[in-house]
Amino acid sequence: MIRILLFLVVVFALGLGFAWLADRPGEMVVTFSGYQYQVSLMVAAVAVVAVVAAVMIAWWLLKALWNSPYTISRYFRVRRRDRGYQALSTGMIAAGAGDGALARKKTKEAAKLIRSDQEPLIQLLEAQASLLEGDHEGAREKFETMLDDPEMRLLGLRGLYLEAERLGDRNAARHYAGRAAAMAPQLAWAAESTLEDLTGRGDWDGALKLVEAQKSTRQIERDAANRRRAVLLTAKAQALIDSDPNAAKTAALEANRLRPDFAPAAGIAAKLLFRQNDVRKGAKILETAWKAEPHPEIAALYTHARPGDAVLDRLNRAKKLQEMKKNHAESSLAVARAALDAQDFSTARKEAEAAIRMDRREGAYLLLADIEEAETGDQGKVRQLLSKAVRAPRDPAWVADGVVSERWAPVSPITGKLDAFEWRAPMERLGQLIDSDEDAPDAAVPTIAAPTKPETENVIELNPAGSAERPTAVAASETGEDDVAPVTATASAAVPPDGDAVEPAEEMARLPDDPGVDPDDEEQKSPRKFRLF
């Protein structure tokens, strides 16, 4: 577009120049070798322009002839390269589709048309074709060759990492991932594998450096990076809590600053502050974490902040926690435990029952059983509460990959994943849960109304000797109702052997949980039937 505009500007300038010369007539005289040449100014200008154009055309022709061998060779080279890239593209598509034969064919074709040092993708296509053909040894050799090329080094490390993962060689895989992470920390696969290796070995400082490098390259978001740093700092404080309390306190306080709602960080920070008699700051940290999410470990640390406190002081501290988070099961359980220690059984029972109403779980029933045993010693009620605890949902615990732990851990013991433990109720228990109406007062047993006596009854007399039956219709008494006594086992036994059997007009009503007796089985077991008038 710019060239067209420049061309138009030049043409417009020439036109203006010739128009200006045409409006101003004149002559030009040239004397050369005794001869005098006289022409008009317009003719002289046109001659000059024509000479310049002729010189430029002649120069272009000479240049084209001089560069013609190179131009011809470049044409064939570009054509060859285009065919090579077309073969390479077809081979990559075939490798992605899983067609190993076509991928190998196009690899050879591309290698003939393009040199591998000019196009690194040929090496990748060769390695992919070897993998599709099942030649893993050849593929590993290709990936190892890529390590010598700075442009292909990361690709080679990625291929060797995947091969090591396929073979189950975790050490080799983490070695290759570590080399890749050192070169490019923005690679997610390399950074995650290296992070698992560092956390598995307990190298918390190295893991923190890696997370910081991930944050600087914006591979992970700021919140995720802060969460990881908080977990790693908490793990570091947990490891140094006995050997280096000062370093542990620094790490725990930084972790708490990053995530104030993270219960393990708050617990370790408060514990270290309590050891240094800084109860006020430690209590403030626990209160902040409790307001975010109540946790039994926070409640235990808060109530026992001062080892020399009396049981009533601990109860008051538990009630203070309850005021911060009302209508929560953990708040009621904390007060109930403190009240049980203070022998305030009425408060303990009330708070434990309130916790059960808010969240039915195993620990609440066990605590109520302890209260019952300490207050009354009624073993029957204690066993009843223990049976409810067995069938109740489990208390929340630290769960990761199917592992239930009473204490928090920074990594999963199964997969080695960082920050895998979650505070939730385990779902491994199978069985019937407690119904919502189980703790309600005993309901009245429903009564079953007796069937009304029919106005007429059809009675069939049976011949005990086995003769044919004679149906006889008997009319009911019209003057009054007959008193009918229930048939009992004693009355049945009192019937003489030669007595007539009767059959009830209507089936007796049965309780809902009584399945009754199958009529066919009853006929096979009892040869006689009794008639009820």
PDB file of N, CA and C in Angstrom, residues 351-434:
ATOM      1  N   GLU A 351     -25.014 -28.692  76.577  1.00  0.00           N
ATOM      2  CA  GLU A 351     -24.240 -28.334  75.384  1.00  0.00           C
ATOM      3  C   GLU A 351     -24.008 -29.545  74.486  1.00  0.00           C
ATOM      4  N   ALA A 352     -23.800 -30.721  75.064  1.00  0.00           N
ATOM      5  CA  ALA A 352     -23.615 -31.920  74.238  1.00  0.00           C
ATOM      6  C   ALA A 352     -24.884 -32.259  73.473  1.00  0.00           C
ATOM      7  N   GLU A 353     -26.029 -32.161  74.133  1.00  0.00           N
ATOM      8  CA  GLU A 353     -27.299 -32.415  73.443  1.00  0.00           C
ATOM      9  C   GLU A 353     -27.553 -31.365  72.361  1.00  0.00           C
ATOM     10  N   ALA A 354     -27.168 -30.129  72.635  1.00  0.00           N
ATOM     11  CA  ALA A 354     -27.310 -29.085  71.598  1.00  0.00           C
ATOM     12  C   ALA A 354     -26.416 -29.383  70.398  1.00  0.00           C
ATOM     13  N   ALA A 355     -25.210 -29.884  70.650  1.00  0.00           N
ATOM     14  CA  ALA A 355     -24.323 -30.251  69.538  1.00  0.00           C
ATOM     15  C   ALA A 355     -24.906 -31.396  68.720  1.00  0.00           C
ATOM     16  N   ILE A 356     -25.556 -32.346  69.389  1.00  0.00           N
ATOM     17  CA  ILE A 356     -26.175 -33.466  68.669  1.00  0.00           C
ATOM     18  C   ILE A 356     -27.325 -32.969  67.810  1.00  0.00           C
ATOM     19  N   ARG A 357     -28.089 -32.019  68.326  1.00  0.00           N
ATOM     20  CA  ARG A 357     -29.187 -31.491  67.520  1.00  0.00           C
ATOM     21  C   ARG A 357     -28.663 -30.747  66.283  1.00  0.00           C
ATOM     22  N   MET A 358     -27.534 -30.091  66.408  1.00  0.00           N
ATOM     23  CA  MET A 358     -26.989 -29.352  65.267  1.00  0.00           C
ATOM     24  C   MET A 358     -26.229 -30.246  64.303  1.00  0.00           C
ATOM     25  N   ASP A 359     -25.523 -31.245  64.836  1.00  0.00           N
ATOM     26  CA  ASP A 359     -24.696 -32.097  63.969  1.00  0.00           C
ATOM     27  C   ASP A 359     -24.508 -33.438  64.653  1.00  0.00           C
ATOM     28  N   ARG A 360     -25.290 -34.421  64.195  1.00  0.00           N
ATOM     29  CA  ARG A 360     -25.182 -35.760  64.783  1.00  0.00           C
ATOM     30  C   ARG A 360     -23.884 -36.412  64.324  1.00  0.00           C
ATOM     31  N   ARG A 361     -23.053 -36.773  65.271  1.00  0.00           N
ATOM     32  CA  ARG A 361     -21.794 -37.426  64.929  1.00  0.00           C
ATOM     33  C   ARG A 361     -21.310 -38.267  66.099  1.00  0.00           C
ATOM     34  N   GLU A 362     -20.291 -39.042  65.835  1.00  0.00           N
ATOM     35  CA  GLU A 362     -19.804 -40.016  66.803  1.00  0.00           C
ATOM     36  C   GLU A 362     -19.262 -39.356  68.069  1.00  0.00           C
ATOM     37  N   GLY A 363     -18.462 -38.317  67.907  1.00  0.00           N
ATOM     38  CA  GLY A 363     -17.827 -37.703  69.068  1.00  0.00           C
ATOM     39  C   GLY A 363     -18.815 -37.100  70.043  1.00  0.00           C
ATOM     40  N   ALA A 364     -19.922 -36.551  69.545  1.00  0.00           N
ATOM     41  CA  ALA A 364     -20.918 -35.960  70.437  1.00  0.00           C
ATOM     42  C   ALA A 364     -21.571 -37.030  71.314  1.00  0.00           C
ATOM     43  N   TYR A 365     -21.875 -38.187  70.739  1.00  0.00           N
ATOM     44  CA  TYR A 365     -22.465 -39.272  71.541  1.00  0.00           C
ATOM     45  C   TYR A 365     -21.457 -39.831  72.530  1.00  0.00           C
ATOM     46  N   LEU A 366     -20.202 -39.944  72.135  1.00  0.00           N
ATOM     47  CA  LEU A 366     -19.188 -40.430  73.075  1.00  0.00           C
ATOM     48  C   LEU A 366     -19.016 -39.471  74.246  1.00  0.00           C
ATOM     49  N   LEU A 367     -19.030 -38.167  73.943  1.00  0.00           N
ATOM     50  CA  LEU A 367     -18.930 -37.185  75.019  1.00  0.00           C
ATOM     51  C   LEU A 367     -20.141 -37.257  75.941  1.00  0.00           C
ATOM     52  N   LEU A 368     -21.322 -37.428  75.374  1.00  0.00           N
ATOM     53  CA  LEU A 368     -22.521 -37.560  76.200  1.00  0.00           C
ATOM     54  C   LEU A 368     -22.466 -38.826  77.055  1.00  0.00           C
ATOM     55  N   ALA A 369     -21.868 -39.902  76.514  1.00  0.00           N
ATOM     56  CA  ALA A 369     -21.706 -41.124  77.302  1.00  0.00           C
ATOM     57  C   ALA A 369     -20.744 -40.894  78.468  1.00  0.00           C
ATOM     58  N   ASP A 370     -19.665 -40.137  78.227  1.00  0.00           N
ATOM     59  CA  ASP A 370     -18.745 -39.817  79.327  1.00  0.00           C
ATOM     60  C   ASP A 370     -19.440 -38.995  80.402  1.00  0.00           C
ATOM     61  N   ILE A 371     -20.274 -38.062  79.970  1.00  0.00           N
ATOM     62  CA  ILE A 371     -21.011 -37.248  80.944  1.00  0.00           C
ATOM     63  C   ILE A 371     -21.969 -38.117  81.757  1.00  0.00           C
ATOM     64  N   GLU A 372     -22.655 -39.032  81.082  1.00  0.00           N
ATOM     65  CA  GLU A 372     -23.609 -39.915  81.771  1.00  0.00           C
ATOM     66  C   GLU A 372     -22.893 -40.805  82.774  1.00  0.00           C
ATOM     67  N   GLU A 373     -21.747 -41.337  82.393  1.00  0.00           N
ATOM     68  CA  GLU A 373     -21.005 -42.221  83.298  1.00  0.00           C
ATOM     69  C   GLU A 373     -20.441 -41.443  84.481  1.00  0.00           C
ATOM     70  N   ALA A 374     -19.965 -40.217  84.232  1.00  0.00           N
ATOM     71  CA  ALA A 374     -19.405 -39.441  85.331  1.00  0.00           C
ATOM     72  C   ALA A 374     -20.484 -38.930  86.289  1.00  0.00           C
ATOM     73  N   GLU A 375     -21.665 -38.636  85.764  1.00  0.00           N
ATOM     74  CA  GLU A 375     -22.703 -38.058  86.613  1.00  0.00           C
ATOM     75  C   GLU A 375     -23.533 -39.113  87.317  1.00  0.00           C
ATOM     76  N   THR A 376     -24.043 -40.104  86.580  1.00  0.00           N
ATOM     77  CA  THR A 376     -24.966 -41.084  87.153  1.00  0.00           C
ATOM     78  C   THR A 376     -24.377 -42.477  87.252  1.00  0.00           C
ATOM     79  N   GLY A 377     -23.450 -42.816  86.387  1.00  0.00           N
ATOM     80  CA  GLY A 377     -22.911 -44.170  86.375  1.00  0.00           C
ATOM     81  C   GLY A 377     -23.881 -45.200  85.855  1.00  0.00           C
ATOM     82  N   ASP A 378     -24.935 -44.777  85.171  1.00  0.00           N
ATOM     83  CA  ASP A 378     -25.941 -45.694  84.632  1.00  0.00           C
ATOM     84  C   ASP A 378     -25.346 -46.384  83.401  1.00  0.00           C
ATOM     85  N   GLN A 379     -24.932 -47.642  83.576  1.00  0.00           N
ATOM     86  CA  GLN A 379     -24.276 -48.355  82.481  1.00  0.00           C
ATOM     87  C   GLN A 379     -25.233 -48.667  81.341  1.00  0.00           C
ATOM     88  N   GLY A 380     -26.525 -48.789  81.653  1.00  0.00           N
ATOM     89  CA  GLY A 380     -27.487 -49.025  80.575  1.00  0.00           C
ATOM     90  C   GLY A 380     -27.558 -47.847  79.617  1.00  0.00           C
ATOM     91  N   LYS A 381     -27.662 -46.655  80.170  1.00  0.00           N
ATOM     92  CA  LYS A 381     -27.698 -45.466  79.314  1.00  0.00           C
ATOM     93  C   LYS A 381     -26.363 -45.251  78.604  1.00  0.00           C
ATOM     94  N   VAL A 382     -25.292 -45.595  79.299  1.00  0.00           N
ATOM     95  CA  VAL A 382     -23.974 -45.453  78.668  1.00  0.00           C
ATOM     96  C   VAL A 382     -23.862 -46.371  77.467  1.00  0.00           C
ATOM     97  N   ARG A 383     -24.307 -47.626  77.615  1.00  0.00           N
ATOM     98  CA  ARG A 383     -24.255 -48.552  76.482  1.00  0.00           C
ATOM     99  C   ARG A 383     -25.176 -48.105  75.352  1.00  0.00           C
ATOM    100  N   GLN A 384     -26.317 -47.544  75.711  1.00  0.00           N
ATOM    101  CA  GLN A 384     -27.227 -47.039  74.682  1.00  0.00           C
ATOM    102  C   GLN A 384     -26.568 -45.909  73.884  1.00  0.00           C
ATOM    103  N   LEU A 385     -25.892 -44.993  74.567  1.00  0.00           N
ATOM    104  CA  LEU A 385     -25.212 -43.897  73.884  1.00  0.00           C
ATOM    105  C   LEU A 385     -24.032 -44.404  73.054  1.00  0.00           C
ATOM    106  N   LEU A 386     -23.343 -45.417  73.559  1.00  0.00           N
ATOM    107  CA  LEU A 386     -22.225 -45.982  72.793  1.00  0.00           C
ATOM    108  C   LEU A 386     -22.721 -46.670  71.524  1.00  0.00           C
ATOM    109  N   SER A 387     -23.868 -47.325  71.619  1.00  0.00           N
ATOM    110  CA  SER A 387     -24.421 -47.962  70.415  1.00  0.00           C
ATOM    111  C   SER A 387     -24.818 -46.906  69.387  1.00  0.00           C
ATOM    112  N   LYS A 388     -25.339 -45.779  69.844  1.00  0.00           N
ATOM    113  CA  LYS A 388     -25.658 -44.696  68.911  1.00  0.00           C
ATOM    114  C   LYS A 388     -24.390 -44.119  68.294  1.00  0.00           C
ATOM    115  N   ALA A 389     -23.336 -44.043  69.090  1.00  0.00           N
ATOM    116  CA  ALA A 389     -22.075 -43.516  68.560  1.00  0.00           C
ATOM    117  C   ALA A 389     -21.507 -44.413  67.481  1.00  0.00           C
ATOM    118  N   VAL A 390     -21.690 -45.723  67.637  1.00  0.00           N
ATOM    119  CA  VAL A 390     -21.166 -46.650  66.634  1.00  0.00           C
ATOM    120  C   VAL A 390     -21.861 -46.454  65.300  1.00  0.00           C
ATOM    121  N   ARG A 391     -23.147 -46.162  65.333  1.00  0.00           N
ATOM    122  CA  ARG A 391     -23.915 -46.021  64.099  1.00  0.00           C
ATOM    123  C   ARG A 391     -23.994 -44.592  63.592  1.00  0.00           C
ATOM    124  N   ALA A 392     -23.441 -43.657  64.325  1.00  0.00           N
ATOM    125  CA  ALA A 392     -23.513 -42.249  63.913  1.00  0.00           C
ATOM    126  C   ALA A 392     -22.421 -41.936  62.883  1.00  0.00           C
ATOM    127  N   PRO A 393     -22.589 -40.857  62.121  1.00  0.00           N
ATOM    128  CA  PRO A 393     -21.524 -40.434  61.196  1.00  0.00           C
ATOM    129  C   PRO A 393     -20.255 -40.098  61.968  1.00  0.00           C
ATOM    130  N   ARG A 394     -19.138 -40.336  61.332  1.00  0.00           N
ATOM    131  CA  ARG A 394     -17.849 -40.108  61.985  1.00  0.00           C
ATOM    132  C   ARG A 394     -17.560 -38.616  62.119  1.00  0.00           C
ATOM    133  N   ASP A 395     -16.700 -38.313  63.070  1.00  0.00           N
ATOM    134  CA  ASP A 395     -16.280 -36.923  63.270  1.00  0.00           C
ATOM    135  C   ASP A 395     -15.371 -36.486  62.130  1.00  0.00           C
ATOM    136  N   PRO A 396     -15.331 -35.182  61.834  1.00  0.00           N
ATOM    137  CA  PRO A 396     -14.389 -34.705  60.818  1.00  0.00           C
ATOM    138  C   PRO A 396     -12.954 -35.028  61.208  1.00  0.00           C
ATOM    139  N   ALA A 397     -12.165 -35.323  60.194  1.00  0.00           N
ATOM    140  CA  ALA A 397     -10.756 -35.662  60.406  1.00  0.00           C
ATOM    141  C   ALA A 397      -9.979 -35.210  59.171  1.00  0.00           C
ATOM    142  N   TRP A 398      -8.668 -35.331  59.244  1.00  0.00           N
ATOM    143  CA  TRP A 398      -7.824 -34.999  58.098  1.00  0.00           C
ATOM    144  C   TRP A 398      -7.805 -36.198  57.160  1.00  0.00           C
ATOM    145  N   VAL A 399      -8.328 -36.006  55.956  1.00  0.00           N
ATOM    146  CA  VAL A 399      -8.494 -37.093  54.993  1.00  0.00           C
ATOM    147  C   VAL A 399      -7.765 -36.727  53.706  1.00  0.00           C
ATOM    148  N   ALA A 400      -7.005 -37.698  53.170  1.00  0.00           N
ATOM    149  CA  ALA A 400      -6.295 -37.501  51.903  1.00  0.00           C
ATOM    150  C   ALA A 400      -6.104 -38.851  51.233  1.00  0.00           C
ATOM    151  N   ASP A 401      -6.655 -38.991  50.024  1.00  0.00           N
ATOM    152  CA  ASP A 401      -6.489 -40.207  49.219  1.00  0.00           C
ATOM    153  C   ASP A 401      -6.908 -41.454  49.988  1.00  0.00           C
ATOM    154  N   GLY A 402      -8.014 -41.358  50.727  1.00  0.00           N
ATOM    155  CA  GLY A 402      -8.520 -42.506  51.463  1.00  0.00           C
ATOM    156  C   GLY A 402      -7.866 -42.741  52.805  1.00  0.00           C
ATOM    157  N   VAL A 403      -6.880 -41.953  53.180  1.00  0.00           N
ATOM    158  CA  VAL A 403      -6.189 -42.095  54.462  1.00  0.00           C
ATOM    159  C   VAL A 403      -6.790 -41.113  55.452  1.00  0.00           C
ATOM    160  N   VAL A 404      -7.185 -41.599  56.620  1.00  0.00           N
ATOM    161  CA  VAL A 404      -7.755 -40.766  57.676  1.00  0.00           C
ATOM    162  C   VAL A 404      -6.704 -40.607  58.764  1.00  0.00           C
ATOM    163  N   SER A 405      -6.371 -39.363  59.077  1.00  0.00           N
ATOM    164  CA  SER A 405      -5.327 -39.074  60.049  1.00  0.00           C
ATOM    165  C   SER A 405      -5.870 -38.124  61.106  1.00  0.00           C
ATOM    166  N   GLU A 406      -5.443 -38.331  62.356  1.00  0.00           N
ATOM    167  CA  GLU A 406      -5.839 -37.425  63.422  1.00  0.00           C
ATOM    168  C   GLU A 406      -5.052 -36.127  63.377  1.00  0.00           C
ATOM    169  N   ARG A 407      -3.875 -36.137  62.735  1.00  0.00           N
ATOM    170  CA  ARG A 407      -3.032 -34.953  62.656  1.00  0.00           C
ATOM    171  C   ARG A 407      -2.840 -34.544  61.206  1.00  0.00           C
ATOM    172  N   TRP A 408      -2.666 -33.270  61.014  1.00  0.00           N
ATOM    173  CA  TRP A 408      -2.446 -32.741  59.666  1.00  0.00           C
ATOM    174  C   TRP A 408      -1.043 -33.071  59.196  1.00  0.00           C
ATOM    175  N   ALA A 409      -0.901 -33.325  57.907  1.00  0.00           N
ATOM    176  CA  ALA A 409       0.396 -33.573  57.284  1.00  0.00           C
ATOM    177  C   ALA A 409       0.469 -32.766  55.994  1.00  0.00           C
ATOM    178  N   PRO A 410       1.660 -32.280  55.618  1.00  0.00           N
ATOM    179  CA  PRO A 410       1.741 -31.421  54.420  1.00  0.00           C
ATOM    180  C   PRO A 410       1.542 -32.161  53.113  1.00  0.00           C
ATOM    181  N   VAL A 411       1.899 -33.453  53.055  1.00  0.00           N
ATOM    182  CA  VAL A 411       1.799 -34.215  51.810  1.00  0.00           C
ATOM    183  C   VAL A 411       1.015 -35.487  52.057  1.00  0.00           C
ATOM    184  N   SER A 412       0.478 -36.033  50.980  1.00  0.00           N
ATOM    185  CA  SER A 412      -0.270 -37.284  51.067  1.00  0.00           C
ATOM    186  C   SER A 412       0.697 -38.460  51.185  1.00  0.00           C
ATOM    187  N   PRO A 413       0.450 -39.402  52.105  1.00  0.00           N
ATOM    188  CA  PRO A 413       1.338 -40.563  52.201  1.00  0.00           C
ATOM    189  C   PRO A 413       1.173 -41.547  51.056  1.00  0.00           C
ATOM    190  N   ILE A 414       0.153 -41.383  50.241  1.00  0.00           N
ATOM    191  CA  ILE A 414      -0.088 -42.298  49.127  1.00  0.00           C
ATOM    192  C   ILE A 414       0.514 -41.759  47.838  1.00  0.00           C
ATOM    193  N   THR A 415       0.139 -40.562  47.445  1.00  0.00           N
ATOM    194  CA  THR A 415       0.579 -39.995  46.172  1.00  0.00           C
ATOM    195  C   THR A 415       1.704 -38.982  46.312  1.00  0.00           C
ATOM    196  N   GLY A 416       1.975 -38.500  47.519  1.00  0.00           N
ATOM    197  CA  GLY A 416       2.996 -37.481  47.699  1.00  0.00           C
ATOM    198  C   GLY A 416       2.557 -36.094  47.275  1.00  0.00           C
ATOM    199  N   LYS A 417       1.268 -35.895  47.040  1.00  0.00           N
ATOM    200  CA  LYS A 417       0.761 -34.599  46.604  1.00  0.00           C
ATOM    201  C   LYS A 417       0.782 -33.604  47.744  1.00  0.00           C
ATOM    202  N   LEU A 418       1.171 -32.374  47.441  1.00  0.00           N
ATOM    203  CA  LEU A 418       1.228 -31.321  48.444  1.00  0.00           C
ATOM    204  C   LEU A 418      -0.178 -30.801  48.743  1.00  0.00           C
ATOM    205  N   ASP A 419      -0.426 -30.530  50.025  1.00  0.00           N
ATOM    206  CA  ASP A 419      -1.706 -29.972  50.477  1.00  0.00           C
ATOM    207  C   ASP A 419      -2.876 -30.856  50.059  1.00  0.00           C
ATOM    208  N   ALA A 420      -2.729 -32.152  50.328  1.00  0.00           N
ATOM    209  CA  ALA A 420      -3.780 -33.095  49.950  1.00  0.00           C
ATOM    210  C   ALA A 420      -4.782 -33.331  51.077  1.00  0.00           C
ATOM    211  N   PHE A 421      -4.409 -33.088  52.313  1.00  0.00           N
ATOM    212  CA  PHE A 421      -5.303 -33.381  53.431  1.00  0.00           C
ATOM    213  C   PHE A 421      -6.383 -32.302  53.540  1.00  0.00           C
ATOM    214  N   GLU A 422      -7.606 -32.773  53.743  1.00  0.00           N
ATOM    215  CA  GLU A 422      -8.769 -31.898  53.913  1.00  0.00           C
ATOM    216  C   GLU A 422      -9.460 -32.243  55.221  1.00  0.00           C
ATOM    217  N   TRP A 423      -9.995 -31.220  55.859  1.00  0.00           N
ATOM    218  CA  TRP A 423     -10.740 -31.423  57.107  1.00  0.00           C
ATOM    219  C   TRP A 423     -12.203 -31.667  56.761  1.00  0.00           C
ATOM    220  N   ARG A 424     -12.605 -32.923  56.810  1.00  0.00           N
ATOM    221  CA  ARG A 424     -13.976 -33.296  56.470  1.00  0.00           C
ATOM    222  C   ARG A 424     -14.305 -34.618  57.144  1.00  0.00           C
ATOM    223  N   ALA A 425     -15.579 -34.988  57.079  1.00  0.00           N
ATOM    224  CA  ALA A 425     -16.019 -36.247  57.662  1.00  0.00           C
ATOM    225  C   ALA A 425     -15.655 -37.392  56.731  1.00  0.00           C
ATOM    226  N   PRO A 426     -14.990 -38.434  57.219  1.00  0.00           N
ATOM    227  CA  PRO A 426     -14.658 -39.576  56.346  1.00  0.00           C
ATOM    228  C   PRO A 426     -15.922 -40.271  55.876  1.00  0.00           C
ATOM    229  N   MET A 427     -15.858 -40.802  54.668  1.00  0.00           N
ATOM    230  CA  MET A 427     -17.015 -41.479  54.076  1.00  0.00           C
ATOM    231  C   MET A 427     -16.792 -42.980  53.968  1.00  0.00           C
ATOM    232  N   GLU A 428     -15.832 -43.522  54.705  1.00  0.00           N
ATOM    233  CA  GLU A 428     -15.510 -44.936  54.565  1.00  0.00           C
ATOM    234  C   GLU A 428     -16.470 -45.841  55.331  1.00  0.00           C
ATOM    235  N   ARG A 429     -17.131 -45.276  56.364  1.00  0.00           N
ATOM    236  CA  ARG A 429     -18.022 -46.120  57.169  1.00  0.00           C
ATOM    237  C   ARG A 429     -19.291 -46.423  56.394  1.00  0.00           C
ATOM    238  N   LEU A 430     -19.667 -47.699  56.383  1.00  0.00           N
ATOM    239  CA  LEU A 430     -20.900 -48.130  55.740  1.00  0.00           C
ATOM    240  C   LEU A 430     -21.882 -48.553  56.824  1.00  0.00           C
ATOM    241  N   GLY A 431     -23.143 -48.476  56.505  1.00  0.00           N
ATOM    242  CA  GLY A 431     -24.138 -48.917  57.472  1.00  0.00           C
ATOM    243  C   GLY A 431     -25.228 -47.889  57.641  1.00  0.00           C
ATOM    244  N   GLN A 432     -26.224 -48.231  58.449  1.00  0.00           N
ATOM    245  CA  GLN A 432     -27.371 -47.367  58.644  1.00  0.00           C
ATOM    246  C   GLN A 432     -27.028 -46.240  59.609  1.00  0.00           C
ATOM    247  N   LEU A 433     -27.391 -45.023  59.241  1.00  0.00           N
ATOM    248  CA  LEU A 433     -27.182 -43.882  60.107  1.00  0.00           C
ATOM    249  C   LEU A 433     -28.364 -43.732  61.060  1.00  0.00           C
ATOM    250  N   ILE A 434     -28.189 -42.897  62.038  1.00  0.00           N
ATOM    251  CA  ILE A 434     -29.230 -42.706  63.044  1.00  0.00           C
ATOM    252  C   ILE A 434     -30.377 -41.917  62.438  1.00  0.00           C
TER     253      ILE A 434
END
